[in-house]
CSV table of C-alpha atoms in Angstrom, one decimal:
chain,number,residue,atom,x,y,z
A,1,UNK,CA,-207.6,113.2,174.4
A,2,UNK,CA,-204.2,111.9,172.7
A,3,UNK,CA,-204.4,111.7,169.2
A,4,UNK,CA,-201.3,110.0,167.5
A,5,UNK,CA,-200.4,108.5,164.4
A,6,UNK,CA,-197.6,105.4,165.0
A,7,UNK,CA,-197.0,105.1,161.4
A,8,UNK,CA,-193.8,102.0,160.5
A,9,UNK,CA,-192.4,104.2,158.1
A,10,UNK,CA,-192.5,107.9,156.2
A,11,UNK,CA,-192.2,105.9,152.7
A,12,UNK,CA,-193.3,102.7,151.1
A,13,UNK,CA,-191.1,101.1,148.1
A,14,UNK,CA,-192.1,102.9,145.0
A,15,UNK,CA,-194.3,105.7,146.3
A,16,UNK,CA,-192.8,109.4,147.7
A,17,UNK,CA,-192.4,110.8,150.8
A,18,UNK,CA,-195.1,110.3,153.2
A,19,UNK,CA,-197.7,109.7,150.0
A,20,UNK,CA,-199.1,106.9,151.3
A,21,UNK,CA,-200.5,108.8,154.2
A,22,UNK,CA,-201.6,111.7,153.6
A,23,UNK,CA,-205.3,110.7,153.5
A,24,UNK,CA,-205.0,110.0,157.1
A,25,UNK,CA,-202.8,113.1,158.1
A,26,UNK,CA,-205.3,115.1,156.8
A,27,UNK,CA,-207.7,113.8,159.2
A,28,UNK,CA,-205.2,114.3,162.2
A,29,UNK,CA,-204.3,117.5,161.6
A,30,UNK,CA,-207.4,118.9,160.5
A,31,UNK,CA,-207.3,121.8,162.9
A,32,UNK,CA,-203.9,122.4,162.5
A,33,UNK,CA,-202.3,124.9,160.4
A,34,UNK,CA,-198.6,125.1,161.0
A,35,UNK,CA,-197.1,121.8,162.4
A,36,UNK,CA,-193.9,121.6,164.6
A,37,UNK,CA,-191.3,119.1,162.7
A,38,UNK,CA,-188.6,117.4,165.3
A,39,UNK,CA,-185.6,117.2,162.9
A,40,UNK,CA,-183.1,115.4,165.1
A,41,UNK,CA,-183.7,111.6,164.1
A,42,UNK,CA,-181.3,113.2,160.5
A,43,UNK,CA,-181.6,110.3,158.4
A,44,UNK,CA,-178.8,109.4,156.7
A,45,UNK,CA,-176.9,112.6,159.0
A,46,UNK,CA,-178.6,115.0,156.9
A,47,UNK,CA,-178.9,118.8,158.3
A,48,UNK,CA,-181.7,119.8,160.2
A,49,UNK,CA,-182.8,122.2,157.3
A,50,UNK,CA,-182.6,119.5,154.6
A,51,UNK,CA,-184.8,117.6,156.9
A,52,UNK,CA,-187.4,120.3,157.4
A,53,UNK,CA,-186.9,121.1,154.1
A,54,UNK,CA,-188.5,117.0,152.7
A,55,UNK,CA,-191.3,117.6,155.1
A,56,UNK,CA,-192.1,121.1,154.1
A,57,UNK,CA,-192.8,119.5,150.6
A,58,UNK,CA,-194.9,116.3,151.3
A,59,UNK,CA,-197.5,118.8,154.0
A,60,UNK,CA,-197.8,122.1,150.8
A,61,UNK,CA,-200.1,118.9,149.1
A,62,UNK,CA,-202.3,119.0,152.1
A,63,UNK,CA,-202.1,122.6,152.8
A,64,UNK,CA,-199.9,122.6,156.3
A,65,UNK,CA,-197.0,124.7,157.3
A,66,UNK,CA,-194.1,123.0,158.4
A,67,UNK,CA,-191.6,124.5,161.1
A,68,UNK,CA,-188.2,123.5,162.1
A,69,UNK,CA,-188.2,122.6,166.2
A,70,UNK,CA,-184.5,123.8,165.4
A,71,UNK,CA,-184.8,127.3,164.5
A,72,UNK,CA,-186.8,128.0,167.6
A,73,UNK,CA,-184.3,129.4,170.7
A,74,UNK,CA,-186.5,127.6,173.2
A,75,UNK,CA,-187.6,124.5,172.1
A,76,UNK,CA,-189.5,123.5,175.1
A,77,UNK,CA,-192.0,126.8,174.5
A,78,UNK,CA,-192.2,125.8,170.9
A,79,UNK,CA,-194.0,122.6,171.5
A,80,UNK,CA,-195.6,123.7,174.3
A,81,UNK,CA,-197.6,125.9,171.5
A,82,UNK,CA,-197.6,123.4,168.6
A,83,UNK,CA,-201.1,123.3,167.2
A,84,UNK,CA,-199.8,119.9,166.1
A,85,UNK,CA,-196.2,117.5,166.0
A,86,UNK,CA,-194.6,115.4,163.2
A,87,UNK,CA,-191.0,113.5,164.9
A,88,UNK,CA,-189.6,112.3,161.4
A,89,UNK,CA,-187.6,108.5,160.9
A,90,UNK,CA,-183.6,108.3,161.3
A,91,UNK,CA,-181.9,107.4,164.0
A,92,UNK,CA,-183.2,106.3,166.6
A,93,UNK,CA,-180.6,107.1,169.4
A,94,UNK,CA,-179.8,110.2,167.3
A,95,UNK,CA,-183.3,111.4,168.3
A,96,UNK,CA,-183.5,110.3,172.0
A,97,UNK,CA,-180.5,111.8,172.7
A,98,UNK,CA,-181.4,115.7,171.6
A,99,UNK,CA,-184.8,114.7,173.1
A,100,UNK,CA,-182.7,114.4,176.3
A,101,UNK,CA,-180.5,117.2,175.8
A,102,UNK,CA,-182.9,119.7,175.4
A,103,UNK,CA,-185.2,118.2,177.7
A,104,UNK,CA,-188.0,117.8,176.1
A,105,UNK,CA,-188.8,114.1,176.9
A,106,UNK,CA,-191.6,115.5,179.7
A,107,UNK,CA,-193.3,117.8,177.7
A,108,UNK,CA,-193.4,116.5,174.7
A,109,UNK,CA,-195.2,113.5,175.9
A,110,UNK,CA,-197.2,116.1,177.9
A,111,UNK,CA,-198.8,118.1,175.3
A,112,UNK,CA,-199.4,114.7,173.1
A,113,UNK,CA,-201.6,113.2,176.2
A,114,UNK,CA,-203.5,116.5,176.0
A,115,UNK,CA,-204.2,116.3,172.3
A,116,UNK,CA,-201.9,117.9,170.3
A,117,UNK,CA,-202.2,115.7,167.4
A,118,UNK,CA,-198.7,113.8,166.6
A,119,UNK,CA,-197.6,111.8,163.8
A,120,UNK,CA,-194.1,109.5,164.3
A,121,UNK,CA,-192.7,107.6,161.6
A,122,UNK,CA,-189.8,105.1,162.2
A,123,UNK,CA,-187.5,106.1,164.5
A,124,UNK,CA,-190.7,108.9,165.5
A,125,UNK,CA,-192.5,106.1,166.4
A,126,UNK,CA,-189.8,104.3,168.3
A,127,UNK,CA,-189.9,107.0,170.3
A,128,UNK,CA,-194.0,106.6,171.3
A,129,UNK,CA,-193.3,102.8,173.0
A,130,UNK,CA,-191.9,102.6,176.7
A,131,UNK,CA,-188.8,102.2,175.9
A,132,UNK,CA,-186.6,102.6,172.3
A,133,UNK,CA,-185.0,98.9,173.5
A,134,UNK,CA,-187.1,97.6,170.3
A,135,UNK,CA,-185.4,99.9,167.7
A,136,UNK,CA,-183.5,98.4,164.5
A,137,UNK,CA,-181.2,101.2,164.2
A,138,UNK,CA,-177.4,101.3,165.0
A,139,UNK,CA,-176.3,102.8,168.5
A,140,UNK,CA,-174.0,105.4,166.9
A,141,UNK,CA,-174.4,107.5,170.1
A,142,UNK,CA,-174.8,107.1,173.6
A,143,UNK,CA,-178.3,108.7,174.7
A,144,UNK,CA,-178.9,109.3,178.8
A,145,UNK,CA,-181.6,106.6,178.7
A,146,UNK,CA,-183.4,104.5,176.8
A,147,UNK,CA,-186.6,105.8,178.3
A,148,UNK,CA,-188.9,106.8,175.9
A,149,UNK,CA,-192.5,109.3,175.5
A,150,UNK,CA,-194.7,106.3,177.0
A,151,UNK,CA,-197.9,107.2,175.2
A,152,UNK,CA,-198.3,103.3,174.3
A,153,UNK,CA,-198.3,100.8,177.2
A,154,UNK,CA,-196.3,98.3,174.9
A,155,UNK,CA,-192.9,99.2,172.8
A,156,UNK,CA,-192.5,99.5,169.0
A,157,UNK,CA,-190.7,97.4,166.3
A,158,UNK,CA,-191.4,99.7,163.1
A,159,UNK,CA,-190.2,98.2,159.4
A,160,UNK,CA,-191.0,94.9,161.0
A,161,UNK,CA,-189.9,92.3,158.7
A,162,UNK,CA,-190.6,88.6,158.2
A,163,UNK,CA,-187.7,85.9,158.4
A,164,UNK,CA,-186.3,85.1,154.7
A,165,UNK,CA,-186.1,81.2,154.6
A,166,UNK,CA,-184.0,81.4,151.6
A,167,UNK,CA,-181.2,83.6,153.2
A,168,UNK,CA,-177.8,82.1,154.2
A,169,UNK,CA,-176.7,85.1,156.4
A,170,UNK,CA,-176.5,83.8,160.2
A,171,UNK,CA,-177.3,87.6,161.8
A,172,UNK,CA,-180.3,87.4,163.5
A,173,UNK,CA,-183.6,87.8,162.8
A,174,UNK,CA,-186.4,90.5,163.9
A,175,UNK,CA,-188.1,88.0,165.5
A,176,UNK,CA,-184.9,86.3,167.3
A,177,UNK,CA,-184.1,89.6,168.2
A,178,UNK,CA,-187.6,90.2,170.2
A,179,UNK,CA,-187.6,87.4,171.7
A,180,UNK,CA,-183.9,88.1,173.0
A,181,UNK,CA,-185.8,91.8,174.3
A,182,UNK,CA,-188.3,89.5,176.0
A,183,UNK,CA,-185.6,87.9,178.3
A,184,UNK,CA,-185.0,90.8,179.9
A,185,UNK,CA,-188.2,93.4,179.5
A,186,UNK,CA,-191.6,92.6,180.0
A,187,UNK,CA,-193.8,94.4,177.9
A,188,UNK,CA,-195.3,93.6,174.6
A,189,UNK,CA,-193.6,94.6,171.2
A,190,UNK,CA,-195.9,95.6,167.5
A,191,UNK,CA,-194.2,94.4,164.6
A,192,UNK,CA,-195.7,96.8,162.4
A,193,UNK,CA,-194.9,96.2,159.1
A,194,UNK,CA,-194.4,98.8,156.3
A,195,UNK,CA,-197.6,100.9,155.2
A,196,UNK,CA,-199.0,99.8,158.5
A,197,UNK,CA,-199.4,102.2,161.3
A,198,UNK,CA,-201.2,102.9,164.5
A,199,UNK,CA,-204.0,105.5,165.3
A,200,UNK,CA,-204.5,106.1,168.7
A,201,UNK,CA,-207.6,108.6,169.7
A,202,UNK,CA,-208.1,108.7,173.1
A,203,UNK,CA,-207.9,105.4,175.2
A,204,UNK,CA,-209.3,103.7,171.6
A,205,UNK,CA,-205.5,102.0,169.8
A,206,UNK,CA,-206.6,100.7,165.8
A,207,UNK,CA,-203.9,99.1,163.6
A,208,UNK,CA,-204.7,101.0,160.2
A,209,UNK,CA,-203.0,100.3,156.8
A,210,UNK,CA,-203.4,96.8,154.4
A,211,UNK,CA,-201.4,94.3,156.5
A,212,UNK,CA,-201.6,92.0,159.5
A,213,UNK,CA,-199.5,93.0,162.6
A,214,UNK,CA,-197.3,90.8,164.9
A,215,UNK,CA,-197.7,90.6,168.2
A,216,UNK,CA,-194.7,89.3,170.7
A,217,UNK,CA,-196.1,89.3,174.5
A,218,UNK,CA,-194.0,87.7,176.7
A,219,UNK,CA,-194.0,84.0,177.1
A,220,UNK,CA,-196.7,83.7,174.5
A,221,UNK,CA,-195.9,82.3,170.3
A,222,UNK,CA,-195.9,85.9,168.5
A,223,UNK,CA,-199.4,86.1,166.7
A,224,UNK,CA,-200.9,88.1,163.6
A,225,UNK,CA,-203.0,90.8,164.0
A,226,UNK,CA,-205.9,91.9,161.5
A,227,UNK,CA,-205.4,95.3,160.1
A,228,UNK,CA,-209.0,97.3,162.2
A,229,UNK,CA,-207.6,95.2,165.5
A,230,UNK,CA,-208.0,97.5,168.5
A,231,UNK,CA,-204.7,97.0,170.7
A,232,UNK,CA,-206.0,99.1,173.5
A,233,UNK,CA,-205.6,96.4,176.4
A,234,UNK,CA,-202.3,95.2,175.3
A,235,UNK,CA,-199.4,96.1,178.5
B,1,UNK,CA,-147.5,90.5,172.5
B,2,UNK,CA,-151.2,91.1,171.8
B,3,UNK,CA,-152.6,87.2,170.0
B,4,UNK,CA,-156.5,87.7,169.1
B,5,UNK,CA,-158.8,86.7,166.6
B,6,UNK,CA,-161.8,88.8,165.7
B,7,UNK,CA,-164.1,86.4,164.4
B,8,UNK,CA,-167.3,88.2,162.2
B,9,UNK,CA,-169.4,85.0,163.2
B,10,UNK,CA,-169.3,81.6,165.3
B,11,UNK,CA,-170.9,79.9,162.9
B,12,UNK,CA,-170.9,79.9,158.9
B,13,UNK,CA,-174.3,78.6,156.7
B,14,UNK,CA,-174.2,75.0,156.6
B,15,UNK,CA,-171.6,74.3,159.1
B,16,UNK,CA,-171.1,73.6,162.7
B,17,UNK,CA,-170.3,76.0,165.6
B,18,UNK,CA,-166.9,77.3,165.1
B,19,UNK,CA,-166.1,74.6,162.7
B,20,UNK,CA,-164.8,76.7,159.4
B,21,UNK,CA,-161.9,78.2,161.9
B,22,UNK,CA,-160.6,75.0,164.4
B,23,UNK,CA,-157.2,74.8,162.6
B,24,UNK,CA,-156.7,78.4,163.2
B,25,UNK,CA,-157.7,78.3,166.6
B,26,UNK,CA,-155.7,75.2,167.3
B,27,UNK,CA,-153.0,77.9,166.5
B,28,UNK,CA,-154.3,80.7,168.5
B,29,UNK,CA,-154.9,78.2,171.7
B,30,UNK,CA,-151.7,76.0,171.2
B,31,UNK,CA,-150.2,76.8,174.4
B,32,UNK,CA,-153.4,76.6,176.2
B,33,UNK,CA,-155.4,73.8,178.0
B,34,UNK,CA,-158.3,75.4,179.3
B,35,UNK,CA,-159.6,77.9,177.9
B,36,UNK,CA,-162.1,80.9,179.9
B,37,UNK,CA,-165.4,81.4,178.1
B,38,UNK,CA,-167.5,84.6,178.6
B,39,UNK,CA,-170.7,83.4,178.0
B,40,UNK,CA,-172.4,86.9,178.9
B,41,UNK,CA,-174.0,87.7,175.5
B,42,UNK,CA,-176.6,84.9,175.8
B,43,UNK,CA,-177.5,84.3,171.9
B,44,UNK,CA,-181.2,84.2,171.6
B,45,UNK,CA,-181.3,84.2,176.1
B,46,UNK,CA,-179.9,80.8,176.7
B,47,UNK,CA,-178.7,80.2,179.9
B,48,UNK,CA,-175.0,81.0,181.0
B,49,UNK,CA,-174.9,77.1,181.2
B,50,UNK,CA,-176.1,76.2,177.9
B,51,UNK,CA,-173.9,78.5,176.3
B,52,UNK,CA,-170.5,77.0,177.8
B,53,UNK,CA,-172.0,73.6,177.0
B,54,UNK,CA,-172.1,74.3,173.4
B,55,UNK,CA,-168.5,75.9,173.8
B,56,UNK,CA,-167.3,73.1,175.3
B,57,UNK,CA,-168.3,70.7,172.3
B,58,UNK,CA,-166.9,72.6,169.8
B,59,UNK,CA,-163.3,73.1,172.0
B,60,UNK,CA,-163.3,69.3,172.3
B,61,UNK,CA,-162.8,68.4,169.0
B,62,UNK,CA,-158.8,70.4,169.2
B,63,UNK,CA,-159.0,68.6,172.8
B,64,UNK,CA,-159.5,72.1,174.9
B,65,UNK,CA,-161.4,72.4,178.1
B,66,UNK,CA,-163.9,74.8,178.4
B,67,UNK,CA,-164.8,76.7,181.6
B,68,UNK,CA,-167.5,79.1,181.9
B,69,UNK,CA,-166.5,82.8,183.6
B,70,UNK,CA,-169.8,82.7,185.2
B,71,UNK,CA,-168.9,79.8,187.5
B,72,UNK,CA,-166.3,81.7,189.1
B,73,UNK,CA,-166.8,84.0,192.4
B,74,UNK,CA,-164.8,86.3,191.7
B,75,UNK,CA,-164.4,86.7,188.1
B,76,UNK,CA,-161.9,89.5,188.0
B,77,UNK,CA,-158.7,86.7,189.2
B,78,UNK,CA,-160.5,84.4,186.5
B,79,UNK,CA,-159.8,86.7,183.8
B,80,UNK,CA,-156.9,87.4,185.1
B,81,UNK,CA,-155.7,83.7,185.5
B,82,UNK,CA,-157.1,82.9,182.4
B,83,UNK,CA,-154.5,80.7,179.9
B,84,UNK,CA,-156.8,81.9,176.9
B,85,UNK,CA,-159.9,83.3,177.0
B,86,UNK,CA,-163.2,83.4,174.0
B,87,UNK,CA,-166.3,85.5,174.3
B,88,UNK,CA,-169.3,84.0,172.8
B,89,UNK,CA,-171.4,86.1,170.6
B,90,UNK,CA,-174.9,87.1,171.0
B,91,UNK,CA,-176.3,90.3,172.5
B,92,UNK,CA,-174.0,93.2,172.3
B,93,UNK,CA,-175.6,95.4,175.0
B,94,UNK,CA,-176.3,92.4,177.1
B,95,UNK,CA,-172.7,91.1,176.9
B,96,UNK,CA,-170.8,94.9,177.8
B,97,UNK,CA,-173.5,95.4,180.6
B,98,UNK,CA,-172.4,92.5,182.2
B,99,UNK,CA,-168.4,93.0,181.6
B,100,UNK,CA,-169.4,96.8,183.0
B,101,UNK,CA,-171.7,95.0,185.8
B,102,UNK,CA,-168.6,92.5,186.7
B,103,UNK,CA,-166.1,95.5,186.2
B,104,UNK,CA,-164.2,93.4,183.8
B,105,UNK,CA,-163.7,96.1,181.1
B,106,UNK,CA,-160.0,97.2,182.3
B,107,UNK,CA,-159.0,93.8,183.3
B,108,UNK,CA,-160.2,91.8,179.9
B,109,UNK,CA,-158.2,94.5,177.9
B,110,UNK,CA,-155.0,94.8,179.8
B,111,UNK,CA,-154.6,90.7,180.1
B,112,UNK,CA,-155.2,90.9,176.3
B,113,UNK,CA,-153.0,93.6,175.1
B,114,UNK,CA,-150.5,91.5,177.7
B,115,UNK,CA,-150.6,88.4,175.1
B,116,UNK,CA,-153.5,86.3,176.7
B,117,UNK,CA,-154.8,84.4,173.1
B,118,UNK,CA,-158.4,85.6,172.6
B,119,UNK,CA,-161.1,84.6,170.7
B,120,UNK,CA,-164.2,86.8,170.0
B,121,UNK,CA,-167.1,85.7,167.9
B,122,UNK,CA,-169.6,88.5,166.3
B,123,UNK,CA,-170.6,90.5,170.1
B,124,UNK,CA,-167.1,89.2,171.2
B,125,UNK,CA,-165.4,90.8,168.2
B,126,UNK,CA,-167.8,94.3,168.7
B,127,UNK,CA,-166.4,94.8,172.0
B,128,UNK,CA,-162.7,94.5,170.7
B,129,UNK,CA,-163.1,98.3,168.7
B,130,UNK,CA,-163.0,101.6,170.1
B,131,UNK,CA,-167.2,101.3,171.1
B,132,UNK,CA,-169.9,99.1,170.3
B,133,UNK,CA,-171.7,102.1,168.0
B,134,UNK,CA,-171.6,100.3,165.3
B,135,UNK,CA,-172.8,96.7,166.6
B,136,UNK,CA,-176.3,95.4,164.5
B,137,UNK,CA,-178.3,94.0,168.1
B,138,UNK,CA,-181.2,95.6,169.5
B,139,UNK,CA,-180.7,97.8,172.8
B,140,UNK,CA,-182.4,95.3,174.9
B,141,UNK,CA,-180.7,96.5,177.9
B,142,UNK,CA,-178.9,100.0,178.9
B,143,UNK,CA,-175.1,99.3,179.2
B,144,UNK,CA,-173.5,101.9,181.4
B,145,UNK,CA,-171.0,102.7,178.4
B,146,UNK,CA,-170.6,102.1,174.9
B,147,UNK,CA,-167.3,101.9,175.5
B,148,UNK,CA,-165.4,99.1,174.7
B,149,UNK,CA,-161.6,97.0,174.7
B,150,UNK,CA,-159.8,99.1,172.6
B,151,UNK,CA,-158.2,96.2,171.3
B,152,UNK,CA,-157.8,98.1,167.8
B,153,UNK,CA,-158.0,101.4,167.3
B,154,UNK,CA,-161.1,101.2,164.8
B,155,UNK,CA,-164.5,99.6,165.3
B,156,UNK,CA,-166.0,96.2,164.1
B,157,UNK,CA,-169.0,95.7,162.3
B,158,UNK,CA,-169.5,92.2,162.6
B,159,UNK,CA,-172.1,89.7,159.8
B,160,UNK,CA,-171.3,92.6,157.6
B,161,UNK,CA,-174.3,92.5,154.6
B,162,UNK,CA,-174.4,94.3,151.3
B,163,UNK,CA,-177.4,95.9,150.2
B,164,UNK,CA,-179.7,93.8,148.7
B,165,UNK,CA,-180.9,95.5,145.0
B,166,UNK,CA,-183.6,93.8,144.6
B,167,UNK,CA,-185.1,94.5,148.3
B,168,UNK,CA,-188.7,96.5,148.5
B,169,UNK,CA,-187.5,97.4,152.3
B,170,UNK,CA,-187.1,100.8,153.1
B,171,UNK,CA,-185.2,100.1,156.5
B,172,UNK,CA,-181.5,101.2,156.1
B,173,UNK,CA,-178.9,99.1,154.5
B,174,UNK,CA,-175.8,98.3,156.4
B,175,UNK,CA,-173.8,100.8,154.6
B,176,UNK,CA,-176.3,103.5,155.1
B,177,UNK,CA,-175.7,102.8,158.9
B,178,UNK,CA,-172.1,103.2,158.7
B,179,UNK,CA,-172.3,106.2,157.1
B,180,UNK,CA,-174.5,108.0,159.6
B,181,UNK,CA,-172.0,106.8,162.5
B,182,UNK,CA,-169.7,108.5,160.9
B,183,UNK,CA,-172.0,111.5,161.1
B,184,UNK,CA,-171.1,111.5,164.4
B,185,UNK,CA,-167.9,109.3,164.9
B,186,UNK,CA,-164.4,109.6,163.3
B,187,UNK,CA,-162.7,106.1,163.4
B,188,UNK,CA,-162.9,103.5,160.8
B,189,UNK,CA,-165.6,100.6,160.4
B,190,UNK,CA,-164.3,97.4,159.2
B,191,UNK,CA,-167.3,95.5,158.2
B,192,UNK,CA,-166.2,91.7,158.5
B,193,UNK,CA,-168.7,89.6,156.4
B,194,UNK,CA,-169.3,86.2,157.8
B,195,UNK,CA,-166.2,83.7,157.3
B,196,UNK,CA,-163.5,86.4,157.4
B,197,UNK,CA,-161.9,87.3,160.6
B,198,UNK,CA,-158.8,89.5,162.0
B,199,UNK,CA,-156.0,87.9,163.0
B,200,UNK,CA,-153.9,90.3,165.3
B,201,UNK,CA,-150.5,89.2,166.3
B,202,UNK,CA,-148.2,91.7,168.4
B,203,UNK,CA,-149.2,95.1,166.1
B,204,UNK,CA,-149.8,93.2,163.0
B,205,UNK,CA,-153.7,92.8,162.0
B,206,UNK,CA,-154.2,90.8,159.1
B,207,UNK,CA,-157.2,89.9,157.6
B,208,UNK,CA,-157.8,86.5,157.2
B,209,UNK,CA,-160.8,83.5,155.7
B,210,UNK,CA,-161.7,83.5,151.6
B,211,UNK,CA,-163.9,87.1,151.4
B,212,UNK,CA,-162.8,90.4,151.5
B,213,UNK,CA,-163.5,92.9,153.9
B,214,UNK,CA,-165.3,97.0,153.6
B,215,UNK,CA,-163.3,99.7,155.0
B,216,UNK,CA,-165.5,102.5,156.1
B,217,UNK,CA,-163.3,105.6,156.8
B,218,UNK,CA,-164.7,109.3,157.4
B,219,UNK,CA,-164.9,111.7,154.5
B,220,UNK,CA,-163.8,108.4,152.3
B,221,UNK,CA,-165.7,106.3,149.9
B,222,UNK,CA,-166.1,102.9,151.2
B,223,UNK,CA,-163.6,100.3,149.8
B,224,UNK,CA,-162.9,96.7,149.6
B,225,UNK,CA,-159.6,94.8,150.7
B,226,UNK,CA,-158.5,91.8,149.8
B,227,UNK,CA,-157.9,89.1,152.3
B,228,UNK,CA,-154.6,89.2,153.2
B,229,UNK,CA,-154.4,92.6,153.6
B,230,UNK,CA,-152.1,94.0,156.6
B,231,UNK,CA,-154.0,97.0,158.8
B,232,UNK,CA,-152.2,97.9,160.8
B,233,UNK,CA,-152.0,101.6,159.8
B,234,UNK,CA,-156.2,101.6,159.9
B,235,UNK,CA,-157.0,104.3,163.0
């Protein structure tokens, strides 16, 4: 019954807030009036309210409600009742570690594998893999675990980017830096690019957007993925 | 009597390992004939062994001998033995897990702070701040702490990177980073582009190579300074 949207990223260079999108949320929340927004990722440290606030204004073009997870006293009640869930980008170990503190880890990824409908983006879709160990972002804090929602049998590399063969800076790359996860974990990372996101309905996992995805499995050369590829049998 | 170098990289674009800083660490090491290498952050998952190998080439050329921490049984008297000691870079996480694993945390720190020269390279200059919050590697493993050596009473951001203006990326800038950790975190960043390095003698940190360094403070715009520059006041 899950129904999810895995989307790279809530903006693409030159476009606003979730534009690119909203075609497709439309679809996932189609039965869904009022949908429960998950703050806590802050980009940038913003408040909880200006956060709600950015997502309140991309869902009045497609007619939904937005509501703050934070101004509910029990948070585990109010998504236990969402009709549907958006987790919005920041920071990654920002989100996890509310997640954790307000222990909602369980039941959030309870009510998604009954079918509410839930849409990530970024650090929300960090959170959908087995593990955030794939994340980009900086560990500015210490979460209890790295242990993530689980509705994907593989992790998440959202705002995957390509090596740049011109650049002289010796950090490492994205795809240096999966291969270093793949010493030590097992499961397969998606690369998914920008504009590029996952739908997952049911058992049935489609890469959806304009680009190719890449594909790191574990002792295997990382391959591209067509954008209509079904990734249900990758674990 | 503390005599470190906090290296923001081991390597600089079309040059050898360690190669752009032997005649200062002919200076750091001149008391010292082997030297203790922590080979723990595996760079790209290389073997403990084929990390102290590529250690020990670069140390030959200043005619130092390199032996690898992880050929000791017990590695707390090696550290404690140690004439001078250099932590490779690589992963972060990996590299404080194993320092946590080993219970080499306190022991590292007080033979440091104690006078013991040491050498850290981009994850071996992370762990000399307060944390490893601000560090750029994935989570591929779950340390047991961000916690760190304390070594200074700031943190390091290590390959330091401006934004790039021209970028169509929507992941966040290096700066953007900083500025969320300190969201949630109160002691200063120094973001050490690659080439520059602290030098810390006794209580005197000096920043040192041809670039300048970005001071992240809370509640403060960011700012450069100059190499040269004394930081001793920085907390």
């Amino acid at each position: 019954m899950k129904n999810i949207i895995i989307a790279s990223t809530s903006t693409i260079h030159g476009s606003g807030y979730l534009e690119y999108i909203l075609d497709e949320l439309t679809l996932l929340y189609k039965d869904t009036e009022e949908i429960l927004f998950v703050p806590y990722a802050r980009p940038s440290g913003i408040t909880h309210d200006a956060y709600t606030e950015i997502a309140t204004k991309a869902f009045i073009k497609i007619n939904k409600r937005i509501v703050g997870l934070h101004t509910f006293k029990n948070p585990i009640e109010a998504v236990q009742n969402a009709q549907g869930i958006f987790v919005g980008g920041g920071n990654t170990f920002v989100l996890t570690n509310m997640l954790y503190k307000n222990n909602l880890i369980n039941v959030l990824s309870q009510v998604v594998n009954k079918g509410t409908p839930y849409l990530g983006t970024s650090a929300g879709s960090n959170i959908c893999g087995l593990t955030i160990r794939t994340t980009n972002d900086m560990p500015i804090v210490y979460p209890p675990s790295f242990d993530a929602l689980k509705l994907v049998s593989f992790n998440i590399n959202p705002h995957y980017l390509d090596p740049d063969s011109k650049s002289k800076h010796m950090g490492e790359t994205r795809e240096t830096r999966i291969k270093e996860f793949h010493k030590f974990n097992t499961q397969p990372v998606v690369g998914l690019r920008e504009g590029s996101w996952l739908q997952v309905k049911n058992n049935t996992i489609t890469l959806k957007g304009n680009l190719s995805a890449r594909i790191f499995e574990v002792n295997k050369t990382p391959y591209e993925v067509e954008t209509g590829t079904k990734l249900n049998d990758l674990k």
